[in-house]
Amino acid sequence: FFLSPKLEIKTKGKLQKQVCQVVLDHFEKQYTTELGDTWSSVRDVLTSPLCWQYAILLNKFSQCTELEKSLHVEGYHPAFQGGLPYLPAAFKCYIRRTPGRFPAQKHQAGRLKEYYLLNAASLLPVLALEVKDGEEVLDLCAAPGGKSVAILQCAYPGHFHCNEYDDLRSRWLEQTIESFIPNPLINLIMLSKLDGRWIGDVKPELYDKVLVDAPCSNDRSWLFSSDTHQATLRLIQRKELSCLQFQLLRSAIKALRPGGSLVYSTCTLSKAENSDVINLILSSCSNVVPVDISEMAKAVSQEFTFLGGMQEHELLVLPEKGRAWGPMYVAKLKKV
């Protein structure tokens, strides 16, 4: 499990990407207004891939004893140690302060992977969802599948519906599930390619928990767009994303049983795609109420940096050096 010098050089070479100036200029204008002085330190992390960190989520369905020993030797320690309101015993994630990426495992048919590499902040929506054994669960925009895998590390849903509308991403999701989940459990999972905006009409009041990890302007990857024309087009279309996100949320609320809860998440800093969407939902849907997740934020404040001044039902993880997690916005709602 140790990086060979050759692999380390190759990995660093891959990370020497060029920042897309068009996107940076756009972000500069927007986020200086929205984040003030905080933006400059966040920008320094987002534009420097060599300081990015990667978490390792262990797969409980695969034997990882040697792996855990190797991780300790390499300076990794368990994440989420701060007395979280919800942290299942089988849920194991390792992080370390120093940047660098553990080698990824290739997909092999019939063989389960031992771990999933991801941004540690992307596990917060899963922990906020608090899935319990036997519940009916919907992951509305599930590809590439990291959060679906994480949900199954937490509990055994009675039925787990993973949906992904995009054809290419749907195949990616399918492969991820195959790589991490053993056969008997796969039978509990339904994979679909439905338009998420209409799932609530097709399957009304069916689910106890819904995760809406919405399509968003992915700040990290957009900053390294290699095609300037495509990047410019993305920025123009960016204004339409909040409308899609609102429609997905409204559909998710219809799909929820009364008493059920949903978590909304994005990997952007954009207020228009985060707080504004949630505020619009709360003001237009009388059957949902916000759920306080400030205890969860408090419990992980040693490992994550959060934007101040947020409401109790939401949080925004800001990347900073040594804690280069995020951006990740999380909000929780309950259907009454």
GROMACS .gro file of C-alpha atoms in nm:
model
  336
    1PHE     CA    1   0.000   0.000   0.000
    2PHE     CA    2   0.300   0.233  -0.007
    3LEU     CA    3   0.348   0.476  -0.295
    4SER     CA    4   0.651   0.390  -0.502
    5PRO     CA    5   0.870   0.694  -0.590
    6LYS     CA    6   0.773   0.642  -0.956
    7LEU     CA    7   0.400   0.647  -0.876
    8GLU     CA    8   0.445   0.952  -0.654
    9ILE     CA    9   0.610   1.147  -0.939
   10LYS     CA   10   0.334   1.035  -1.177
   11THR     CA   11   0.065   1.144  -0.930
   12LYS     CA   12   0.224   1.485  -0.882
   13GLY     CA   13   0.259   1.524  -1.258
   14LYS     CA   14  -0.112   1.461  -1.300
   15LEU     CA   15  -0.193   1.732  -1.049
   16GLN     CA   16   0.001   2.004  -1.231
   17LYS     CA   17  -0.311   2.129  -1.405
   18GLN     CA   18  -0.375   2.472  -1.551
   19VAL     CA   19  -0.629   2.703  -1.387
   20CYS     CA   20  -0.896   2.823  -1.632
   21GLN     CA   21  -0.875   3.203  -1.619
   22VAL     CA   22  -1.234   3.258  -1.741
   23VAL     CA   23  -1.372   3.054  -1.448
   24LEU     CA   24  -1.133   3.207  -1.195
   25ASP     CA   25  -1.234   3.562  -1.300
   26HIS     CA   26  -1.602   3.469  -1.267
   27PHE     CA   27  -1.549   3.312  -0.922
   28GLU     CA   28  -1.332   3.605  -0.813
   29LYS     CA   29  -1.615   3.847  -0.876
   30GLN     CA   30  -1.892   3.635  -0.721
   31TYR     CA   31  -1.712   3.491  -0.420
   32THR     CA   32  -1.539   3.812  -0.317
   33THR     CA   33  -1.891   3.953  -0.281
   34GLU     CA   34  -2.035   3.647  -0.107
   35LEU     CA   35  -1.742   3.538   0.115
   36GLY     CA   36  -1.548   3.862   0.163
   37ASP     CA   37  -1.193   3.818   0.295
   38THR     CA   38  -1.242   3.442   0.337
   39TRP     CA   39  -1.239   3.395  -0.041
   40SER     CA   40  -0.866   3.464  -0.088
   41SER     CA   41  -0.757   3.174   0.139
   42VAL     CA   42  -1.021   2.942  -0.011
   43ARG     CA   43  -0.906   3.040  -0.362
   44ASP     CA   44  -0.544   2.957  -0.271
   45VAL     CA   45  -0.646   2.599  -0.184
   46LEU     CA   46  -0.884   2.546  -0.477
   47THR     CA   47  -0.621   2.659  -0.729
   48SER     CA   48  -0.339   2.448  -0.578
   49PRO     CA   49  -0.415   2.075  -0.632
   50LEU     CA   50  -0.083   1.980  -0.472
   51CYS     CA   51  -0.225   2.080  -0.132
   52TRP     CA   52  -0.550   1.882  -0.176
   53GLN     CA   53  -0.620   1.596   0.063
   54TYR     CA   54  -0.805   1.270   0.009
   55ALA     CA   55  -0.994   1.062   0.263
   56ILE     CA   56  -1.010   0.684   0.255
   57LEU     CA   57  -1.350   0.529   0.327
   58LEU     CA   58  -1.303   0.162   0.414
   59ASN     CA   59  -1.540  -0.093   0.266
   60LYS     CA   60  -1.688  -0.303   0.549
   61PHE     CA   61  -1.781  -0.575   0.296
   62SER     CA   62  -1.413  -0.639   0.221
   63GLN     CA   63  -1.144  -0.753   0.467
   64CYS     CA   64  -0.908  -0.458   0.533
   65THR     CA   65  -0.692  -0.556   0.832
   66GLU     CA   66  -0.357  -0.509   0.654
   67LEU     CA   67  -0.481  -0.188   0.497
   68GLU     CA   68  -0.559  -0.030   0.835
   69LYS     CA   69  -0.208  -0.109   0.958
   70SER     CA   70  -0.057   0.048   0.644
   71LEU     CA   71  -0.270   0.360   0.688
   72HIS     CA   72  -0.149   0.407   1.048
   73VAL     CA   73   0.213   0.370   0.931
   74GLU     CA   74   0.157   0.635   0.662
   75GLY     CA   75   0.023   0.886   0.916
   76TYR     CA   76  -0.351   0.841   0.861
   77HIS     CA   77  -0.592   0.854   1.155
   78PRO     CA   78  -0.967   0.787   1.188
   79ALA     CA   79  -1.186   1.084   1.093
   80PHE     CA   80  -1.507   1.190   1.268
   81GLN     CA   81  -1.388   1.123   1.623
   82GLY     CA   82  -1.563   1.415   1.794
   83GLY     CA   83  -1.874   1.253   1.943
   84LEU     CA   84  -2.107   1.279   1.644
   85PRO     CA   85  -2.482   1.241   1.704
   86TYR     CA   86  -2.480   0.965   1.438
   87LEU     CA   87  -2.173   0.752   1.362
   88PRO     CA   88  -2.233   0.379   1.302
   89ALA     CA   89  -1.960   0.148   1.436
   90ALA     CA   90  -1.893  -0.005   1.094
   91PHE     CA   91  -1.833   0.336   0.933
   92LYS     CA   92  -1.456   0.381   0.905
   93CYS     CA   93  -1.286   0.671   0.731
   94TYR     CA   94  -0.917   0.768   0.750
   95ILE     CA   95  -0.757   1.106   0.686
   96ARG     CA   96  -0.421   1.276   0.737
   97ARG     CA   97  -0.310   1.637   0.756
   98THR     CA   98  -0.056   1.616   0.475
   99PRO     CA   99  -0.167   1.636   0.111
  100GLY     CA  100  -0.133   1.349  -0.134
  101ARG     CA  101  -0.347   1.074  -0.274
  102PHE     CA  102  -0.348   0.705  -0.186
  103PRO     CA  103  -0.329   0.480  -0.495
  104ALA     CA  104  -0.674   0.402  -0.636
  105GLN     CA  105  -0.787   0.042  -0.684
  106LYS     CA  106  -0.891  -0.070  -1.031
  107HIS     CA  107  -1.236  -0.217  -1.097
  108GLN     CA  108  -1.215  -0.597  -1.124
  109ALA     CA  109  -1.529  -0.795  -1.204
  110GLY     CA  110  -1.623  -1.025  -0.915
  111ARG     CA  111  -1.380  -0.866  -0.670
  112LEU     CA  112  -1.473  -0.606  -0.408
  113LYS     CA  113  -1.258  -0.297  -0.357
  114GLU     CA  114  -1.126  -0.236  -0.006
  115TYR     CA  115  -1.163   0.143   0.000
  116TYR     CA  116  -1.307   0.447  -0.174
  117LEU     CA  117  -1.104   0.767  -0.219
  118LEU     CA  118  -1.302   1.087  -0.170
  119ASN     CA  119  -1.319   1.437  -0.027
  120ALA     CA  120  -1.395   1.384   0.345
  121ALA     CA  121  -1.655   1.664   0.340
  122SER     CA  122  -1.868   1.461   0.099
  123LEU     CA  123  -1.942   1.219   0.384
  124LEU     CA  124  -2.116   1.490   0.589
  125PRO     CA  125  -2.444   1.469   0.389
  126VAL     CA  126  -2.451   1.092   0.455
  127LEU     CA  127  -2.392   1.138   0.829
  128ALA     CA  128  -2.658   1.412   0.837
  129LEU     CA  129  -2.910   1.177   0.672
  130GLU     CA  130  -2.885   0.928   0.966
  131VAL     CA  131  -3.003   0.620   0.776
  132LYS     CA  132  -3.118   0.330   0.998
  133ASP     CA  133  -3.160  -0.041   0.923
  134GLY     CA  134  -3.478  -0.128   0.740
  135GLU     CA  135  -3.558   0.222   0.612
  136GLU     CA  136  -3.666   0.297   0.254
  137VAL     CA  137  -3.393   0.520   0.111
  138LEU     CA  138  -3.361   0.719  -0.214
  139ASP     CA  139  -3.035   0.862  -0.349
  140LEU     CA  140  -3.185   1.090  -0.613
  141CYS     CA  141  -2.870   1.195  -0.807
  142ALA     CA  142  -2.646   0.905  -0.712
  143ALA     CA  143  -2.352   0.895  -0.958
  144PRO     CA  144  -2.062   0.838  -0.928
  145GLY     CA  145  -2.180   0.640  -0.624
  146GLY     CA  146  -1.953   0.741  -0.335
  147LYS     CA  147  -2.241   0.857  -0.115
  148SER     CA  148  -2.447   0.546  -0.199
  149VAL     CA  149  -2.153   0.329  -0.091
  150ALA     CA  150  -2.115   0.539   0.226
  151ILE     CA  151  -2.486   0.498   0.310
  152LEU     CA  152  -2.443   0.120   0.290
  153GLN     CA  153  -2.145   0.140   0.528
  154CYS     CA  154  -2.386   0.296   0.780
  155ALA     CA  155  -2.695   0.073   0.763
  156TYR     CA  156  -2.889  -0.193   0.574
  157PRO     CA  157  -3.189  -0.016   0.418
  158GLY     CA  158  -3.504  -0.222   0.366
  159HIS     CA  159  -3.490  -0.096   0.009
  160PHE     CA  160  -3.232   0.134  -0.149
  161HIS     CA  161  -3.317   0.322  -0.468
  162CYS     CA  162  -3.015   0.475  -0.646
  163ASN     CA  163  -3.114   0.700  -0.936
  164GLU     CA  164  -2.900   0.869  -1.201
  165TYR     CA  165  -3.055   1.036  -1.505
  166ASP     CA  166  -2.738   1.080  -1.713
  167ASP     CA  167  -2.658   0.769  -1.916
  168LEU     CA  168  -2.279   0.778  -1.887
  169ARG     CA  169  -2.286   0.861  -1.516
  170SER     CA  170  -2.543   0.587  -1.463
  171ARG     CA  171  -2.297   0.327  -1.596
  172TRP     CA  172  -2.032   0.472  -1.364
  173LEU     CA  173  -2.273   0.434  -1.070
  174GLU     CA  174  -2.345   0.073  -1.165
  175GLN     CA  175  -1.974  -0.008  -1.173
  176THR     CA  176  -1.918   0.159  -0.833
  177ILE     CA  177  -2.197  -0.046  -0.674
  178GLU     CA  178  -2.053  -0.366  -0.829
  179SER     CA  179  -1.706  -0.276  -0.697
  180PHE     CA  180  -1.812  -0.226  -0.335
  181ILE     CA  181  -2.131  -0.414  -0.256
  182PRO     CA  182  -2.156  -0.796  -0.227
  183ASN     CA  183  -2.419  -0.995  -0.415
  184PRO     CA  184  -2.689  -1.060  -0.155
  185LEU     CA  185  -2.701  -0.690  -0.064
  186ILE     CA  186  -2.710  -0.579  -0.428
  187ASN     CA  187  -3.058  -0.735  -0.443
  188LEU     CA  188  -3.180  -0.461  -0.205
  189ILE     CA  189  -3.058  -0.191  -0.445
  190MET     CA  190  -3.265  -0.065  -0.733
  191LEU     CA  191  -3.076   0.131  -0.996
  192SER     CA  192  -3.282   0.360  -1.222
  193LYS     CA  193  -3.229   0.630  -1.485
  194LEU     CA  194  -3.538   0.841  -1.417
  195ASP     CA  195  -3.558   1.218  -1.446
  196GLY     CA  196  -3.524   1.315  -1.079
  197ARG     CA  197  -3.768   1.605  -1.122
  198TRP     CA  198  -4.055   1.355  -1.166
  199ILE     CA  199  -3.966   1.078  -0.918
  200GLY     CA  200  -4.194   1.235  -0.657
  201ASP     CA  201  -4.490   1.200  -0.895
  202VAL     CA  202  -4.401   0.841  -0.989
  203LYS     CA  203  -4.323   0.728  -0.632
  204PRO     CA  204  -4.514   0.955  -0.392
  205GLU     CA  205  -4.457   0.927  -0.016
  206LEU     CA  206  -4.252   0.609  -0.050
  207TYR     CA  207  -3.924   0.690   0.127
  208ASP     CA  208  -3.812   0.748   0.486
  209LYS     CA  209  -3.489   0.921   0.380
  210VAL     CA  210  -3.390   1.101   0.060
  211LEU     CA  211  -3.047   1.233  -0.037
  212VAL     CA  212  -3.040   1.506  -0.302
  213ASP     CA  213  -2.673   1.549  -0.391
  214ALA     CA  214  -2.769   1.789  -0.667
  215PRO     CA  215  -2.598   1.866  -0.998
  216CYS     CA  216  -2.414   2.192  -0.930
  217SER     CA  217  -2.131   2.414  -1.049
  218ASN     CA  218  -1.850   2.197  -0.915
  219ASP     CA  219  -1.601   2.468  -0.813
  220ARG     CA  220  -1.296   2.241  -0.791
  221SER     CA  221  -1.329   2.079  -1.132
  222TRP     CA  222  -1.463   2.388  -1.313
  223LEU     CA  223  -1.150   2.581  -1.215
  224PHE     CA  224  -0.945   2.333  -1.418
  225SER     CA  225  -1.164   2.325  -1.731
  226SER     CA  226  -0.929   2.255  -2.022
  227ASP     CA  227  -1.174   2.389  -2.284
  228THR     CA  228  -1.228   2.766  -2.243
  229HIS     CA  229  -1.528   2.765  -2.477
  230GLN     CA  230  -1.697   2.488  -2.276
  231ALA     CA  231  -1.613   2.670  -1.951
  232THR     CA  232  -1.772   2.992  -2.080
  233LEU     CA  233  -2.083   2.798  -2.181
  234ARG     CA  234  -2.099   2.636  -1.834
  235LEU     CA  235  -2.083   2.977  -1.667
  236ILE     CA  236  -2.370   3.105  -1.883
  237GLN     CA  237  -2.580   2.795  -1.803
  238ARG     CA  238  -2.488   2.823  -1.435
  239LYS     CA  239  -2.785   3.056  -1.376
  240GLU     CA  240  -3.024   2.773  -1.466
  241LEU     CA  241  -2.887   2.527  -1.209
  242SER     CA  242  -3.077   2.672  -0.912
  243CYS     CA  243  -3.405   2.615  -1.099
  244LEU     CA  244  -3.314   2.248  -1.158
  245GLN     CA  245  -3.205   2.209  -0.795
  246PHE     CA  246  -3.536   2.355  -0.673
  247GLN     CA  247  -3.730   2.113  -0.897
  248LEU     CA  248  -3.527   1.815  -0.772
  249LEU     CA  249  -3.591   1.917  -0.411
  250ARG     CA  250  -3.962   1.960  -0.470
  251SER     CA  251  -3.974   1.613  -0.628
  252ALA     CA  252  -3.778   1.468  -0.332
  253ILE     CA  253  -4.028   1.619  -0.087
  254LYS     CA  254  -4.316   1.453  -0.277
  255ALA     CA  255  -4.129   1.120  -0.261
  256LEU     CA  256  -4.085   1.148   0.118
  257ARG     CA  257  -4.326   0.999   0.369
  258PRO     CA  258  -4.461   1.240   0.632
  259GLY     CA  259  -4.207   1.231   0.914
  260GLY     CA  260  -3.929   1.146   0.669
  261SER     CA  261  -3.622   1.364   0.621
  262LEU     CA  262  -3.405   1.473   0.334
  263VAL     CA  263  -3.055   1.609   0.300
  264TYR     CA  264  -2.959   1.848   0.020
  265SER     CA  265  -2.593   1.888  -0.074
  266THR     CA  266  -2.372   2.049  -0.338
  267CYS     CA  267  -1.997   2.089  -0.390
  268THR     CA  268  -2.014   2.461  -0.472
  269LEU     CA  269  -1.970   2.777  -0.265
  270SER     CA  270  -2.244   2.952  -0.463
  271LYS     CA  271  -2.516   3.105  -0.245
  272ALA     CA  272  -2.761   3.090  -0.538
  273GLU     CA  273  -2.727   2.710  -0.546
  274ASN     CA  274  -2.716   2.662  -0.170
  275SER     CA  275  -2.897   2.879   0.087
  276ASP     CA  276  -3.112   3.054  -0.176
  277VAL     CA  277  -3.252   2.722  -0.304
  278ILE     CA  278  -3.326   2.597   0.050
  279ASN     CA  279  -3.486   2.929   0.150
  280LEU     CA  280  -3.708   2.916  -0.159
  281ILE     CA  281  -3.816   2.560  -0.073
  282LEU     CA  282  -3.892   2.655   0.288
  283SER     CA  283  -4.097   2.956   0.180
  284SER     CA  284  -4.290   2.772  -0.093
  285CYS     CA  285  -4.347   2.426   0.064
  286SER     CA  286  -4.553   2.443   0.383
  287ASN     CA  287  -4.505   2.070   0.452
  288VAL     CA  288  -4.129   2.088   0.526
  289VAL     CA  289  -3.940   2.227   0.823
  290PRO     CA  290  -3.566   2.282   0.877
  291VAL     CA  291  -3.372   2.034   1.094
  292ASP     CA  292  -3.091   2.157   1.319
  293ILE     CA  293  -2.753   2.002   1.221
  294SER     CA  294  -2.536   2.237   1.426
  295GLU     CA  295  -2.444   1.956   1.672
  296MET     CA  296  -2.293   1.756   1.387
  297ALA     CA  297  -2.098   2.061   1.268
  298LYS     CA  298  -1.971   2.125   1.622
  299ALA     CA  299  -1.856   1.762   1.658
  300VAL     CA  300  -1.638   1.780   1.345
  301SER     CA  301  -1.513   2.138   1.381
  302GLN     CA  302  -1.159   2.010   1.457
  303GLU     CA  303  -1.142   1.856   1.108
  304PHE     CA  304  -1.347   2.096   0.896
  305THR     CA  305  -1.365   2.473   0.854
  306PHE     CA  306  -1.719   2.609   0.825
  307LEU     CA  307  -1.846   2.942   0.698
  308GLY     CA  308  -1.980   3.147   0.989
  309GLY     CA  309  -2.325   3.304   1.002
  310MET     CA  310  -2.513   3.007   0.853
  311GLN     CA  311  -2.854   2.897   0.981
  312GLU     CA  312  -2.880   2.593   1.211
  313HIS     CA  313  -3.017   2.363   0.941
  314GLU     CA  314  -2.724   2.423   0.701
  315LEU     CA  315  -2.344   2.428   0.684
  316LEU     CA  316  -2.081   2.513   0.426
  317VAL     CA  317  -1.736   2.352   0.442
  318LEU     CA  318  -1.458   2.587   0.329
  319PRO     CA  319  -1.126   2.439   0.209
  320GLU     CA  320  -0.817   2.566   0.391
  321LYS     CA  321  -0.454   2.449   0.397
  322GLY     CA  322  -0.413   2.142   0.618
  323ARG     CA  323  -0.792   2.096   0.608
  324ALA     CA  324  -0.843   2.112   0.235
  325TRP     CA  325  -1.192   1.956   0.244
  326GLY     CA  326  -1.490   2.097   0.057
  327PRO     CA  327  -1.648   2.304  -0.073
  328MET     CA  328  -1.952   2.114   0.054
  329TYR     CA  329  -2.290   2.259   0.135
  330VAL     CA  330  -2.530   2.051   0.347
  331ALA     CA  331  -2.887   2.130   0.454
  332LYS     CA  332  -3.145   1.907   0.624
  333LEU     CA  333  -3.525   1.924   0.605
  334LYS     CA  334  -3.812   1.717   0.747
  335LYS     CA  335  -4.154   1.652   0.597
  336VAL     CA  336  -4.442   1.713   0.838
   0.00000   0.00000   0.00000
